[in-house]
Amino acid sequence: MSEMEGFAKICTLGDVKENQGKKFIVGSEEIALFKVKGKFYALSNVCPHQHISLIYDGFLDDGKVFCPAHGWQFNLETGLQPDGRSGLSTYKVKVLENEIWVKVIKKELQW
């Protein structure tokens, strides 16, 4: 099995600015990609609260993204809310040279 199996190139390093998010669609997945302190995080772009596709436009603070619709917050690394419930799916990110790749087989949260 290839180390890059399941990964898709979604953009280049310059496409996502520091402390901002950007939306990408890979197959049937809508992904929010964030860059914080030089590290990239990929989460589902669809908030579980009302299934609104706005996570990429959320406010970033202290390792969390806040949904702009109703303020729900999610950990950038785990996708979980602070109390550990109703989170976002996360995706593994790899940076190869100037390209950002995301594993489109999402890591589902266990309930």
mmCIF file of C-alpha atoms in Angstrom:
data_model
loop_
_atom_site.group_PDB
_atom_site.id
_atom_site.type_symbol
_atom_site.label_atom_id
_atom_site.label_comp_id
_atom_site.label_asym_id
_atom_site.label_seq_id
_atom_site.Cartn_x
_atom_site.Cartn_y
_atom_site.Cartn_z
ATOM 1 C CA MET A 1 0.000 0.000 0.000
ATOM 2 C CA SER A 2 1.386 3.408 -0.986
ATOM 3 C CA GLU A 3 2.045 6.001 1.708
ATOM 4 C CA MET A 4 -0.069 8.451 -0.313
ATOM 5 C CA GLU A 5 -2.999 6.107 -0.937
ATOM 6 C CA GLY A 6 -6.282 7.869 -0.222
ATOM 7 C CA PHE A 7 -4.708 11.345 -0.368
ATOM 8 C CA ALA A 8 -5.796 14.066 -2.799
ATOM 9 C CA LYS A 9 -3.936 17.272 -3.635
ATOM 10 C CA ILE A 10 -6.190 20.176 -2.702
ATOM 11 C CA CYS A 11 -3.991 23.268 -3.043
ATOM 12 C CA THR A 12 -0.534 24.789 -2.735
ATOM 13 C CA LEU A 13 1.032 26.351 0.361
ATOM 14 C CA GLY A 14 0.250 29.897 -0.770
ATOM 15 C CA ASP A 15 -3.468 29.214 -1.181
ATOM 16 C CA VAL A 16 -4.245 29.281 2.559
ATOM 17 C CA LYS A 17 -3.115 32.262 4.615
ATOM 18 C CA GLU A 18 -2.064 32.138 8.271
ATOM 19 C CA ASN A 19 -5.020 32.168 10.720
ATOM 20 C CA GLN A 20 -7.559 31.694 7.954
ATOM 21 C CA GLY A 21 -9.622 28.880 6.520
ATOM 22 C CA LYS A 22 -10.535 27.878 3.013
ATOM 23 C CA LYS A 23 -13.184 25.506 1.648
ATOM 24 C CA PHE A 24 -12.370 22.635 -0.721
ATOM 25 C CA ILE A 25 -14.538 19.912 -2.214
ATOM 26 C CA VAL A 26 -12.876 16.534 -2.719
ATOM 27 C CA GLY A 27 -15.192 13.915 -4.177
ATOM 28 C CA SER A 28 -18.288 14.064 -1.973
ATOM 29 C CA GLU A 29 -16.448 15.633 0.982
ATOM 30 C CA GLU A 30 -16.581 19.334 1.835
ATOM 31 C CA ILE A 31 -13.367 20.140 3.694
ATOM 32 C CA ALA A 32 -12.321 23.216 5.686
ATOM 33 C CA LEU A 33 -8.540 23.687 5.674
ATOM 34 C CA PHE A 34 -6.926 25.994 8.246
ATOM 35 C CA LYS A 35 -3.391 27.237 8.759
ATOM 36 C CA VAL A 36 -2.479 28.107 12.350
ATOM 37 C CA LYS A 37 1.108 28.772 13.474
ATOM 38 C CA GLY A 38 2.351 27.257 10.230
ATOM 39 C CA LYS A 39 0.472 23.968 10.714
ATOM 40 C CA PHE A 40 -2.442 22.816 8.556
ATOM 41 C CA TYR A 41 -5.676 21.284 9.894
ATOM 42 C CA ALA A 42 -8.480 19.732 7.844
ATOM 43 C CA LEU A 43 -11.992 19.220 9.196
ATOM 44 C CA SER A 44 -15.464 18.694 7.814
ATOM 45 C CA ASN A 45 -16.814 22.029 6.628
ATOM 46 C CA VAL A 46 -20.364 21.139 7.722
ATOM 47 C CA CYS A 47 -21.363 22.087 11.280
ATOM 48 C CA PRO A 48 -23.384 19.279 12.938
ATOM 49 C CA HIS A 49 -25.656 21.814 14.661
ATOM 50 C CA GLN A 50 -27.740 22.761 11.625
ATOM 51 C CA HIS A 51 -25.664 21.218 8.824
ATOM 52 C CA ILE A 52 -24.464 24.603 7.602
ATOM 53 C CA SER A 53 -21.365 24.668 5.347
ATOM 54 C CA LEU A 54 -19.563 27.584 6.998
ATOM 55 C CA ILE A 55 -16.794 26.141 9.176
ATOM 56 C CA TYR A 56 -14.053 27.407 6.813
ATOM 57 C CA ASP A 57 -15.188 30.981 7.584
ATOM 58 C CA GLY A 58 -15.123 30.499 11.358
ATOM 59 C CA PHE A 59 -13.234 32.519 13.961
ATOM 60 C CA LEU A 60 -9.975 30.886 15.084
ATOM 61 C CA ASP A 61 -8.786 31.111 18.695
ATOM 62 C CA ASP A 62 -6.631 28.970 20.992
ATOM 63 C CA GLY A 63 -6.612 25.861 18.789
ATOM 64 C CA LYS A 64 -10.350 26.009 18.087
ATOM 65 C CA VAL A 65 -12.592 27.132 15.256
ATOM 66 C CA PHE A 66 -15.932 28.778 16.062
ATOM 67 C CA CYS A 67 -18.809 28.198 13.634
ATOM 68 C CA PRO A 68 -19.917 31.618 12.348
ATOM 69 C CA ALA A 69 -23.595 30.579 12.328
ATOM 70 C CA HIS A 70 -24.158 29.909 16.035
ATOM 71 C CA GLY A 71 -20.759 29.887 17.733
ATOM 72 C CA TRP A 72 -20.294 26.156 18.246
ATOM 73 C CA GLN A 73 -16.586 25.518 18.740
ATOM 74 C CA PHE A 74 -14.413 22.625 17.611
ATOM 75 C CA ASN A 75 -10.843 21.588 18.391
ATOM 76 C CA LEU A 76 -8.715 21.881 15.238
ATOM 77 C CA GLU A 77 -6.809 18.644 15.945
ATOM 78 C CA THR A 78 -9.603 16.358 17.143
ATOM 79 C CA GLY A 79 -12.744 17.982 15.744
ATOM 80 C CA LEU A 80 -14.410 17.637 19.157
ATOM 81 C CA GLN A 81 -16.320 20.306 21.061
ATOM 82 C CA PRO A 82 -14.800 21.352 24.416
ATOM 83 C CA ASP A 83 -17.120 18.986 26.313
ATOM 84 C CA GLY A 84 -16.174 16.106 23.974
ATOM 85 C CA ARG A 85 -19.490 15.773 22.117
ATOM 86 C CA SER A 86 -20.842 16.344 18.585
ATOM 87 C CA GLY A 87 -17.661 17.015 16.717
ATOM 88 C CA LEU A 88 -16.458 17.387 13.163
ATOM 89 C CA SER A 89 -14.720 14.669 11.188
ATOM 90 C CA THR A 90 -10.997 15.323 10.761
ATOM 91 C CA TYR A 91 -8.713 14.554 7.843
ATOM 92 C CA LYS A 92 -5.002 13.770 7.817
ATOM 93 C CA VAL A 93 -2.905 16.464 6.097
ATOM 94 C CA LYS A 94 0.484 16.085 4.392
ATOM 95 C CA VAL A 95 2.649 18.842 2.971
ATOM 96 C CA LEU A 96 4.890 17.704 0.121
ATOM 97 C CA GLU A 97 7.150 20.404 -1.273
ATOM 98 C CA ASN A 98 4.707 23.202 -2.168
ATOM 99 C CA GLU A 99 1.550 21.065 -2.204
ATOM 100 C CA ILE A 100 -1.061 20.280 0.448
ATOM 101 C CA TRP A 101 -2.604 16.821 0.360
ATOM 102 C CA VAL A 102 -5.581 15.620 2.427
ATOM 103 C CA LYS A 103 -6.584 12.020 3.077
ATOM 104 C CA VAL A 104 -10.149 11.891 1.848
ATOM 105 C CA ILE A 105 -11.010 8.796 3.856
ATOM 106 C CA LYS A 106 -12.157 10.714 6.898
ATOM 107 C CA LYS A 107 -11.480 9.776 10.487
ATOM 108 C CA GLU A 108 -14.992 9.359 11.853
ATOM 109 C CA LEU A 109 -15.714 10.289 15.432
ATOM 110 C CA GLN A 110 -16.737 7.456 17.718
ATOM 111 C CA TRP A 111 -19.965 8.084 19.636
#
